Amino acid sequence: MLDHCSISHKGGIVLWSRSFTPAAAQTAASSTSPVNSLIREALIEGRTAEDKYEKDGYAVKWTFVNDLELIFVVAYQRILQLTYVEELLATMKALFVKLFEPFLTTFIASLHTASKGNISNTSHATWNFASAFEGWDGMFDKLLHGLESKSAQDRKARFRPVQNATEPSPPSDDLSTIPSQSAETTIDEEQIARNVQALKNRLRGKGPRRRGTGRAEAGSGRDSLPTSDSDTPSKRKTKTKSQRKWGDEAPTESDMASLDYSSEKPPDGISAAPDLTALVDQTSLGTRTHDGLYEVKDWEFGRKESEADDIISQALRTSAEQKAKQTSSSGSLGTLGSLFARLTGSKVLTEEDLKPVLEGMKQHLMKKNVAKEIAEKVCEGVGESLVGKKVGGFQTTNAAVRTALSNSITRILTPKTSTDLLLSIRTKLSSPLPSTQQRMPYSITFVGVNGVGKSTNLSKVCFWLIQNGLRVLIAACDTFRSGAVEQLRVHVRNLSMLGVNGATDSRGRVELYEKGYGKDAAGIAKEAIAYARDNDFDVVLIDTAGRMQDNEPLMRALAKLVAINNPDKIIFVGEALVGNEAVDQLQKFDRALRDFSAASGGQGKERGIDGMLVTKWDTVDDKVGAALSMTYVTGQPIIFVGCGQTYTDLRQLRVANVVQAILSD
């Protein structure tokens, strides 16, 4: 563990410092600190060729940046063998210079100007190092944690083979034990096993009567074995599991309660208070507008976090790799920009010039989880926009490529219809109706393949609707999967306990409509919509069973539900982890719904996918190509993305953020 770390100018100005213990902070503030002793006794005297400086139980290591006149110092307890200190200094130096070189150059120049003009030292007192080096503390913590973890793993790996080698090795001092041990093993292995079993039986209390024959059993071996083997089975009482008696009569409520193992039961007299903090993540809560509407947060591409990881990984490379990287890539597009390095000079781009570059662009998109077919289409569009374009140098070409690629992706991701689901709901609920007609609730059907998280994200959407003051009815139309109804019942119970606008709970705002298992899903959905209409519910969320896109009977059943009930929105729930599979799923779901819904009666109107909800978004980092693939296939927008396990983990997508993530290198 380190005690102190600092970055200072050779003139004595401390730019940044960190003490890891109160004692180290007190020592560093004194004139006898190890850093001050290093400057006085080593650096000023010119003894900088030594690897390490030791003073008062501390070991101090340092490194220089001569062109910027900086000193990086690390101090730690001398008794500790920290193997990562040199790597920490080298990486910290590279990181600090790379991140803050413009500021450091300006700062050093001002110091030289002040010294030449005989200006007092107060001229640099206005420099705000805290704001200038903002973000360095987090970068340093990440770097230090990574090096400490790596050192701990190396230490464990170094000691593990020694333990494995010493455990099975037999003692080699007494050579006489080797033949006797092998002879016993080969001659009487079964007898030893029987003696061990007899000893275990005695230790369990099976043989108190044979206390006098214990020595004979241990010493004579074969003579005592028949007695122990014959006595043990006759005296052992086997405990059998008591069989459950079901009977011919229906079980009572007490019988059902005794057989309920679905949740932990609190002790008698104690009521189990639910942990509401586990249901809502306060950091993920949305915001309320001046109109009082609750809006979920926008998903923001975590560029700062990824930049920190990229910079650290680059700083840990050798200097040769860094130079090779700097010469091979430049500009703001990274790898995609380096592909255009050959296209310099003023010339008109042709298809032959763009062919290798577009191939590299396609590989980049596929690495971002874009389906191959979609990546080819995007590259074709970019190529068409660049062919015949006159470029006047590498920077112009780089800008042209980024603009063309960004425009192509933006055109694909830009929704053709409104993504404001709340506006659509309020428009329907506030539209004028004849006095003889009863208002119908807004219905949303969630469809998708198995295991993508339809029920979980349906409950997140329900939480969002409740926060906006709407009454929601959840229709349990998954009558096939075991536990589907119970899962929704738990969600409804949890959502009922969460308050809205200061209320202690949301009772009356959300209910579950279910008819059990094995029933017709289309009929249950129709009954649920009628129930919601008669009981003044605003929205009906219809949960359907997961099904594979190639299963025609199940797809026909889903199309029947859509044709009979004519929901206002059909939302496809898909995973962010899929690549080419996203295209296949959406194409077949959309095609099957359009074909079968028109042939299933109802209003005779074909219905397709109206929007997408992408789950497990927090697992893909910047590989957000599934969003591009899904939007390209249907032309419909992504309404929400799910990014966690609580009811607040729902985000909205902005086209600019997705484009930024896809273009990131």
XYZ file of C-alpha atoms in Angstrom:
665
model
C 0.000 0.000 0.000
C 1.316 3.442 -0.931
C 1.729 6.219 1.602
C 2.160 9.272 -0.581
C 2.194 10.251 -4.241
C 2.839 13.692 -5.731
C 3.454 15.560 -8.980
C 5.433 18.788 -8.719
C 7.434 21.258 -10.738
C 11.193 21.427 -10.354
C 10.780 24.951 -9.089
C 8.930 23.651 -6.025
C 5.266 24.110 -7.028
C 3.164 21.066 -6.128
C 0.647 20.420 -8.898
C -1.070 17.409 -7.335
C -0.552 15.189 -4.288
C -2.316 12.343 -2.532
C -1.722 10.862 0.946
C -3.312 7.508 1.686
C -3.255 7.555 5.516
C -3.655 10.340 8.111
C -0.127 9.672 9.398
C 1.263 9.957 5.886
C -0.633 13.217 5.338
C 0.817 14.649 8.552
C 4.317 13.520 7.607
C 4.040 14.915 4.078
C 3.081 18.349 5.441
C 6.189 18.573 7.609
C 9.617 19.771 6.486
C 11.112 16.359 7.258
C 8.869 14.484 4.848
C 10.481 11.832 2.622
C 9.748 13.921 -0.482
C 11.476 17.006 0.926
C 14.407 14.857 2.039
C 14.619 13.408 -1.470
C 14.819 16.895 -2.984
C 17.416 18.138 -0.512
C 19.644 15.074 -0.276
C 19.306 13.471 -3.694
C 17.954 15.708 -6.406
C 19.741 18.934 -5.484
C 22.985 17.058 -4.933
C 22.620 15.357 -8.304
C 22.326 11.778 -6.974
C 19.534 10.911 -9.361
C 21.095 7.773 -10.849
C 20.043 5.652 -7.881
C 16.968 3.488 -8.226
C 15.559 4.206 -4.784
C 15.958 6.629 -1.916
C 15.339 5.511 1.699
C 14.652 7.746 4.647
C 13.096 7.089 8.095
C 11.548 3.770 7.168
C 10.232 5.052 3.823
C 11.291 4.066 0.335
C 10.942 6.768 -2.325
C 11.013 6.331 -6.095
C 10.740 9.026 -8.713
C 10.829 9.844 -12.412
C 11.222 13.026 -14.492
C 9.615 14.709 -17.484
C 12.491 16.938 -18.468
C 10.834 18.938 -21.228
C 8.006 19.939 -18.869
C 10.216 20.087 -15.758
C 7.992 17.745 -13.765
C 8.852 15.295 -10.979
C 6.665 12.277 -10.181
C 7.298 10.853 -6.702
C 5.907 7.774 -4.898
C 6.649 6.990 -1.231
C 5.807 3.782 0.648
C 6.889 1.772 3.668
C 10.359 0.316 3.100
C 9.380 -3.038 4.585
C 6.804 -3.561 1.823
C 7.863 -5.226 -1.400
C 5.719 -3.353 -3.920
C 6.613 -4.653 -7.363
C 4.312 -2.325 -9.288
C 5.787 1.035 -8.217
C 8.000 1.477 -11.273
C 5.160 0.573 -13.624
C 2.892 2.972 -11.718
C 5.364 5.832 -12.154
C 5.848 5.190 -15.866
C 2.134 4.878 -16.571
C 1.219 7.835 -14.395
C 3.775 9.995 -16.205
C 2.462 9.000 -19.625
C -1.161 9.530 -18.604
C -0.630 12.899 -16.949
C 1.376 14.333 -19.830
C -1.047 13.021 -22.434
C -4.123 14.389 -20.676
C -2.841 17.796 -19.594
C 0.028 18.629 -21.959
C -1.566 21.844 -23.353
C -2.161 23.232 -19.869
C 1.281 22.174 -18.669
C 2.977 23.814 -21.656
C 1.152 27.072 -21.025
C 1.891 26.878 -17.314
C 5.628 26.282 -17.808
C 5.813 29.078 -20.372
C 4.207 31.498 -17.923
C 6.701 30.526 -15.243
C 9.602 31.189 -17.595
C 8.091 34.518 -18.580
C 7.642 35.469 -14.942
C 11.217 34.491 -14.047
C 12.693 36.450 -16.948
C 10.655 39.531 -16.130
C 11.558 39.352 -12.426
C 7.891 39.113 -11.536
C 7.060 37.996 -8.028
C 5.907 34.447 -7.398
C 2.398 35.665 -6.723
C 1.781 35.835 -10.462
C 1.056 32.114 -10.618
C -1.118 32.100 -7.542
C -4.195 32.455 -9.711
C -3.683 29.051 -11.327
C -6.512 26.727 -10.301
C -4.938 23.285 -10.401
C -8.080 21.584 -9.065
C -10.119 22.601 -12.095
C -7.211 22.225 -14.517
C -6.619 18.610 -13.474
C -10.289 17.680 -13.097
C -10.808 13.952 -13.496
C -7.227 13.038 -12.632
C -8.165 11.642 -9.207
C -10.554 9.114 -10.733
C -8.035 8.193 -13.421
C -5.317 7.665 -10.809
C -7.590 5.527 -8.615
C -8.508 3.320 -11.574
C -4.845 2.922 -12.542
C -3.711 2.132 -8.999
C -6.516 -0.360 -8.431
C -5.685 -2.157 -11.664
C -1.988 -2.449 -10.848
C -2.663 -3.615 -7.284
C -5.080 -6.281 -8.521
C -2.580 -7.443 -11.105
C 0.168 -7.632 -8.493
C -2.059 -9.634 -6.144
C -2.923 -12.114 -8.895
C 0.735 -12.528 -9.822
C 1.599 -13.155 -6.183
C -1.093 -15.839 -5.862
C -0.011 -17.489 -9.097
C 3.595 -17.528 -7.903
C 2.757 -19.345 -4.673
C 0.133 -21.748 -6.018
C 2.493 -24.185 -7.819
C 4.625 -24.524 -4.675
C 1.651 -25.725 -2.663
C 0.568 -28.156 -5.356
C 4.050 -29.564 -5.600
C 4.542 -30.131 -1.863
C 1.182 -31.642 -0.962
C 1.367 -34.950 -2.869
C 5.134 -35.519 -2.436
C 5.983 -38.404 -0.013
C 8.691 -37.996 2.648
C 12.042 -38.840 1.135
C 14.234 -38.966 4.283
C 13.169 -42.413 5.454
C 13.608 -44.737 2.494
C 12.321 -47.738 4.413
C 8.797 -46.364 4.442
C 8.479 -46.407 0.677
C 8.437 -50.178 0.067
C 6.330 -50.920 3.146
C 3.743 -48.341 2.096
C 3.489 -49.655 -1.429
C 3.313 -53.263 -0.202
C 0.372 -52.494 2.067
C -1.386 -50.627 -0.691
C -1.023 -53.436 -3.172
C -1.617 -56.361 -0.833
C -4.380 -55.283 1.530
C -6.131 -52.221 0.132
C -9.626 -53.591 0.800
C -8.692 -54.501 4.372
C -7.564 -50.936 5.074
C -10.839 -49.609 3.733
C -12.788 -52.008 5.964
C -10.764 -50.958 9.028
C -11.433 -47.292 8.273
C -15.163 -48.000 8.004
C -15.108 -49.917 11.292
C -13.334 -47.010 12.973
C -15.941 -44.588 11.650
C -18.712 -46.792 13.037
C -17.084 -46.814 16.476
C -16.685 -43.046 16.424
C -20.407 -42.675 15.674
C -21.210 -44.588 18.842
C -21.953 -47.880 17.125
C -19.494 -49.959 19.074
C -19.454 -49.218 22.824
C -19.949 -52.938 23.596
C -16.849 -53.835 21.608
C -14.611 -51.504 23.567
C -12.532 -54.516 24.709
C -12.106 -55.822 21.188
C -11.003 -52.493 19.807
C -7.326 -53.371 19.945
C -7.939 -56.667 18.257
C -9.801 -54.850 15.466
C -7.035 -52.352 15.020
C -4.218 -54.830 15.354
C -5.389 -58.134 13.969
C -7.193 -56.812 10.943
C -8.932 -59.762 9.256
C -10.083 -61.529 12.470
C -12.100 -58.531 13.634
C -13.664 -57.561 10.327
C -16.416 -60.196 10.128
C -17.655 -59.163 13.598
C -17.776 -55.465 12.741
C -19.366 -56.041 9.354
C -22.020 -58.384 10.720
C -22.863 -56.261 13.747
C -23.149 -52.927 12.037
C -26.033 -53.613 9.637
C -28.113 -55.376 12.266
C -27.852 -52.562 14.814
C -28.173 -49.596 12.425
C -31.586 -47.973 12.341
C -32.297 -46.354 9.020
C -34.318 -43.145 9.141
C -36.892 -43.066 6.396
C -38.581 -39.949 5.080
C -42.151 -39.693 6.203
C -44.407 -39.922 3.212
C -46.841 -37.129 2.489
C -50.458 -38.233 2.664
C -52.480 -36.471 0.017
C -55.831 -38.141 0.590
C -58.904 -37.983 -1.582
C -60.270 -34.727 -0.142
C -59.413 -31.215 -1.261
C -56.663 -29.582 0.838
C -57.640 -26.952 3.354
C -56.192 -23.448 3.596
C -53.896 -24.524 6.414
C -52.614 -27.392 4.286
C -51.945 -25.020 1.411
C -50.137 -22.578 3.701
C -47.914 -25.355 5.042
C -46.993 -26.337 1.489
C -46.242 -22.779 0.347
C -42.473 -22.493 -0.109
C -42.555 -19.582 -2.560
C -41.281 -17.028 -0.036
C -39.623 -16.904 3.340
C -42.166 -16.672 6.115
C -41.479 -14.246 8.964
C -41.476 -15.503 12.545
C -44.762 -15.576 14.391
C -45.899 -12.182 15.575
C -43.565 -10.272 13.270
C -44.865 -8.663 10.089
C -42.502 -8.739 7.121
C -41.867 -5.184 5.902
C -40.886 -5.116 2.222
C -37.592 -3.488 1.289
C -38.743 -0.727 -1.042
C -35.201 0.561 -1.561
C -34.368 -2.592 -3.514
C -37.209 -1.903 -5.962
C -36.201 1.621 -6.969
C -32.717 2.908 -7.750
C -32.642 6.539 -6.691
C -29.760 7.303 -9.053
C -31.808 6.024 -12.008
C -34.973 7.980 -11.245
C -36.233 10.151 -14.058
C -37.054 13.824 -13.885
C -40.309 15.742 -13.705
C -41.069 18.529 -16.113
C -42.703 21.822 -15.186
C -45.994 20.211 -16.209
C -45.507 17.475 -13.631
C -44.822 14.709 -16.153
C -42.360 12.005 -15.207
C -39.734 11.391 -17.907
C -37.226 8.572 -17.871
C -33.585 9.458 -18.280
C -31.816 9.499 -21.614
C -29.190 6.862 -22.241
C -25.835 8.565 -22.499
C -22.847 6.945 -24.091
C -20.309 6.457 -21.259
C -17.486 8.053 -23.137
C -15.628 9.232 -20.048
C -15.425 5.745 -18.616
C -14.396 4.176 -21.913
C -11.877 6.922 -22.572
C -10.318 6.279 -19.178
C -9.959 2.577 -19.930
C -8.574 3.278 -23.409
C -6.043 5.791 -22.159
C -4.846 3.514 -19.375
C -4.507 0.548 -21.708
C -2.567 2.689 -24.175
C -0.284 4.049 -21.469
C 0.519 0.522 -20.296
C 1.859 -0.402 -23.738
C 5.504 -0.093 -24.633
C 6.854 3.077 -26.148
C 7.408 1.327 -29.464
C 3.749 0.337 -29.682
C 2.706 3.845 -28.788
C 4.847 5.323 -31.566
C 3.512 2.791 -34.050
C -0.053 3.614 -33.040
C 0.543 7.347 -33.320
C 2.027 7.044 -36.792
C -0.647 4.648 -38.046
C -3.736 6.423 -36.721
C -4.610 10.078 -36.470
C -7.647 12.251 -36.651
C -10.916 11.890 -34.787
C -12.178 8.679 -36.429
C -9.466 6.338 -35.128
C -9.292 3.104 -37.082
C -11.776 4.241 -39.706
C -9.733 7.373 -40.270
C -6.480 5.410 -40.604
C -8.039 3.435 -43.418
C -8.204 6.664 -45.404
C -4.590 7.583 -44.778
C -3.710 6.454 -48.309
C -6.237 8.813 -49.866
C -4.169 11.985 -49.674
C -3.804 14.734 -52.146
C -6.378 16.500 -54.229
C -8.218 13.857 -56.246
C -11.658 12.564 -57.104
C -12.624 9.419 -55.219
C -13.523 6.372 -57.295
C -15.029 3.008 -56.438
C -11.612 1.361 -56.646
C -10.236 3.841 -54.118
C -13.102 3.276 -51.706
C -13.392 -0.520 -51.981
C -10.732 -1.471 -49.353
C -11.780 1.391 -47.120
C -15.448 0.396 -47.160
C -14.461 -3.173 -46.312
C -12.661 -1.926 -43.211
C -15.689 0.196 -42.339
C -17.935 -2.869 -42.603
C -15.672 -4.791 -40.220
C -15.819 -1.902 -37.751
C -19.626 -1.899 -37.804
C -19.767 -5.672 -37.343
C -17.498 -5.338 -34.302
C -20.121 -2.957 -32.924
C -22.660 -5.806 -33.132
C -24.292 -4.583 -36.332
C -25.706 -7.424 -38.421
C -23.623 -8.236 -41.484
C -26.438 -7.513 -43.914
C -27.107 -4.129 -42.335
C -23.399 -3.249 -42.243
C -23.139 -3.931 -45.974
C -26.134 -1.697 -46.671
C -24.698 1.146 -44.600
C -21.329 0.896 -46.343
C -23.020 0.945 -49.733
C -24.787 4.160 -48.802
C -21.556 5.740 -47.590
C -19.742 4.659 -50.739
C -22.410 6.138 -52.971
C -22.183 9.460 -51.200
C -18.377 9.571 -51.533
C -17.867 8.375 -55.109
C -16.978 11.363 -57.275
C -16.260 13.578 -54.287
C -13.104 15.644 -54.560
C -10.870 15.591 -51.510
C -7.940 17.850 -50.836
C -5.926 16.043 -48.188
C -6.199 13.524 -45.407
C -8.051 15.763 -42.990
C -10.650 16.592 -45.622
C -11.097 12.914 -46.411
C -11.406 12.058 -42.735
C -14.113 14.663 -42.251
C -15.933 13.476 -45.358
C -15.940 9.865 -44.162
C -17.197 10.738 -40.706
C -19.904 12.987 -42.112
C -21.083 10.396 -44.624
C -21.135 7.551 -42.104
C -22.829 9.704 -39.471
C -25.485 10.854 -41.937
C -26.203 7.317 -43.080
C -26.603 5.969 -39.531
C -28.644 9.002 -38.496
C -31.041 8.531 -41.394
C -31.590 4.903 -40.391
C -32.073 5.614 -36.686
C -34.280 8.657 -37.068
C -37.836 7.480 -36.265
C -40.507 7.808 -38.921
C -43.229 8.015 -36.260
C -43.504 9.669 -32.873
C -41.746 7.991 -29.976
C -43.700 9.987 -27.385
C -45.818 7.145 -26.029
C -47.278 9.312 -23.276
C -48.527 11.821 -25.825
C -50.274 9.056 -27.766
C -51.959 7.787 -24.600
C -53.174 11.212 -23.522
C -54.376 12.031 -27.031
C -56.595 8.942 -27.115
C -57.894 9.451 -23.599
C -58.757 13.113 -24.236
C -60.312 12.731 -27.682
C -64.055 13.592 -27.803
C -66.524 10.699 -28.023
C -70.260 10.456 -28.634
C -72.342 10.279 -25.502
C -73.453 6.744 -26.341
C -69.928 5.402 -26.730
C -67.760 4.325 -23.824
C -64.101 5.256 -23.822
C -61.680 2.415 -24.494
C -58.342 2.185 -22.673
C -55.014 2.455 -24.453
C -53.680 -1.076 -24.987
C -50.068 -2.134 -25.513
C -49.045 -5.687 -26.415
C -45.527 -6.933 -25.658
C -44.222 -9.684 -27.963
C -40.866 -11.396 -28.425
C -38.894 -14.606 -28.189
C -38.346 -16.580 -25.004
C -36.268 -15.201 -22.157
C -35.648 -11.647 -23.352
C -37.367 -10.008 -20.355
C -40.865 -9.110 -21.539
C -42.532 -9.366 -18.113
C -39.730 -7.538 -16.308
C -39.637 -4.610 -18.719
C -43.432 -4.521 -18.880
C -43.349 -3.795 -15.149
C -40.818 -0.985 -15.750
C -43.146 0.586 -18.300
C -45.972 0.176 -15.790
C -43.957 2.046 -13.151
C -43.370 4.872 -15.650
C -47.099 5.086 -16.429
C -48.057 5.051 -12.734
C -45.647 7.907 -12.049
C -47.510 9.912 -14.684
C -50.815 9.455 -12.864
C -52.321 6.732 -15.076
C -54.243 3.684 -13.900
C -52.794 0.520 -15.370
C -54.233 -2.972 -15.772
C -51.792 -5.796 -16.520
C -53.289 -8.677 -18.502
C -51.567 -12.034 -17.848
C -51.900 -13.600 -21.314
C -48.882 -15.866 -20.934
C -50.885 -18.956 -20.069
C -48.135 -21.398 -21.033
C -44.965 -20.686 -19.011
C -45.030 -21.953 -15.449
C -44.810 -19.092 -12.967
C -45.689 -16.375 -15.489
C -48.848 -15.337 -13.641
C -47.097 -15.472 -10.267
C -44.292 -13.298 -11.600
C -46.739 -10.609 -12.680
C -48.560 -10.898 -9.348
C -45.306 -10.124 -7.532
C -44.671 -7.131 -9.801
C -48.175 -5.781 -9.166
C -47.705 -6.204 -5.425
C -44.381 -4.338 -5.545
C -45.703 -1.555 -7.749
C -48.672 -1.087 -5.422
C -46.301 -0.305 -2.554
C -44.422 2.439 -4.414
C -45.810 5.920 -3.910
C -46.521 8.649 -6.442
C -46.113 12.378 -5.758
C -45.672 11.928 -2.026
C -48.298 9.205 -1.601
C -47.253 6.246 0.519
C -48.400 3.681 -2.017
C -50.024 3.227 -5.424
C -52.934 1.018 -4.452
C -55.749 1.266 -6.941
C -53.442 2.468 -9.693
C -52.340 -0.991 -10.855
C -54.147 -4.329 -10.940
C -53.599 -7.764 -12.439
C -56.152 -9.495 -14.635
C -55.505 -13.239 -14.888
C -57.463 -16.397 -15.588
C -54.796 -18.974 -14.815
C -53.071 -21.297 -17.231
C -54.083 -23.243 -20.319
C -56.632 -20.659 -21.493
C -56.961 -18.791 -24.782
C -54.680 -15.746 -24.622
C -56.753 -13.776 -27.137
C -59.899 -14.274 -25.048
C -58.155 -13.204 -21.836
C -56.854 -10.036 -23.511
C -60.355 -9.189 -24.766
C -61.847 -9.692 -21.320
C -59.077 -7.606 -19.743
C -59.739 -4.673 -22.107
C -63.445 -4.861 -21.336
C -62.713 -4.977 -17.605
C -60.433 -1.956 -17.918
C -63.103 -0.066 -19.851
C -65.754 -0.752 -17.217
C -63.453 0.126 -14.288
C -61.919 3.326 -15.673
C -58.386 2.057 -16.304
C -56.318 4.214 -18.631
C -53.828 1.675 -20.019
C -53.832 -2.095 -20.497
C -50.436 -3.821 -20.726
C -50.794 -7.244 -22.369
C -48.078 -9.761 -21.534
C -47.742 -12.597 -24.052
C -45.864 -15.884 -24.000
C -42.411 -16.024 -25.562
C -42.171 -17.923 -28.826
C -39.581 -18.577 -31.506
C -40.053 -16.775 -34.770
C -40.107 -20.027 -36.776
C -42.966 -21.614 -34.801
C -45.914 -21.048 -37.145
C -48.724 -22.306 -34.833
C -47.624 -20.008 -32.022
C -47.184 -17.100 -34.409
C -50.714 -17.676 -35.696
C -52.001 -17.622 -32.103
C -50.200 -14.319 -31.510
C -51.626 -12.873 -34.724
C -55.085 -13.964 -33.576
C -54.640 -12.013 -30.320
C -53.602 -8.948 -32.313
C -56.445 -9.276 -34.845
C -59.193 -9.706 -32.247
C -58.094 -7.014 -29.798
C -56.441 -4.505 -32.190
C -53.989 -3.039 -29.623
C -52.859 0.546 -30.024
C -49.170 -0.435 -29.871
C -47.344 -3.690 -30.578
C -43.925 -3.517 -28.968
C -41.283 -6.084 -29.838
C -38.987 -6.869 -26.916
C -35.502 -7.938 -28.011
C -32.041 -8.304 -26.530
C -29.149 -5.959 -27.148
C -26.783 -8.948 -27.151
C -27.910 -10.397 -30.481
C -26.309 -9.559 -33.823
C -27.549 -11.218 -36.991
C -30.312 -12.929 -34.991
C -32.002 -9.571 -34.414
C -32.667 -9.242 -38.134
C -34.127 -12.736 -38.387
C -36.337 -12.325 -35.312
C -37.789 -8.976 -36.297
C -38.318 -9.817 -39.951
C -40.220 -13.008 -39.179
C -42.235 -11.526 -36.298
C -43.247 -8.535 -38.386
C -44.010 -10.629 -41.476
C -45.983 -13.249 -39.514
C -48.062 -10.618 -37.727
C -48.884 -8.865 -40.994
C -49.782 -12.069 -42.852
C -51.691 -13.911 -40.132
C -53.469 -10.930 -38.543
C -55.137 -10.032 -41.839
C -56.252 -13.651 -42.265
C -57.475 -14.104 -38.663
C -60.676 -12.141 -38.972
C -61.089 -9.176 -36.714
C -61.073 -5.902 -38.616
C -59.241 -7.410 -41.599
C -56.328 -4.954 -41.223
C -52.782 -6.252 -41.136
C -50.687 -5.182 -38.171
C -46.925 -5.201 -37.761
C -44.402 -4.142 -35.155
C -44.978 -0.544 -33.987
C -41.839 -0.127 -31.902
C -39.067 -1.894 -30.042
C -37.925 -2.192 -26.449
C -34.325 -3.401 -26.224
C -33.373 -5.173 -22.996
C -30.028 -5.878 -21.317
C -28.662 -2.659 -22.762
C -26.223 -2.270 -19.880
C -24.296 -5.391 -20.970
C -23.040 -4.186 -24.365
C -21.093 -0.999 -23.538
C -20.511 0.716 -26.913
C -21.511 -2.317 -29.029
C -24.953 -0.909 -29.698
C -25.261 -2.196 -33.247
C -28.416 -4.157 -32.409
C -30.277 -0.836 -32.289
C -29.148 -0.044 -35.820
C -30.078 -3.514 -37.076
C -33.550 -3.517 -35.486
C -34.438 -0.040 -36.696
C -33.229 -0.765 -40.222
C -35.368 -3.920 -40.540
C -38.733 -2.470 -39.491
C -38.271 1.259 -39.895
C -39.858 1.608 -36.455
C -38.256 3.428 -33.511
C -36.775 2.074 -30.311
C -39.068 3.459 -27.625
C -37.171 2.341 -24.522
C -34.092 0.376 -23.491
C -33.841 -1.634 -20.282
C -30.581 -1.305 -18.401
C -30.953 -2.829 -14.928
C -32.953 -4.809 -12.393
C -35.073 -2.130 -10.718
C -38.253 -0.424 -11.878
C -36.386 2.807 -12.641
C -33.869 1.167 -14.972
C -35.548 2.333 -18.157
C -33.945 4.751 -20.621
C -34.800 6.640 -23.771
C -32.487 6.554 -26.777
C -31.244 9.639 -28.546
C -29.995 9.233 -32.093
C -26.889 11.351 -31.497
C -25.792 9.182 -28.560
C -26.173 5.965 -30.538
C -24.260 7.414 -33.496
C -21.478 8.505 -31.164
C -21.237 5.031 -29.650
C -21.134 3.323 -33.048
C -18.465 5.686 -34.401
C -16.293 5.356 -31.283
C -13.114 3.385 -31.797
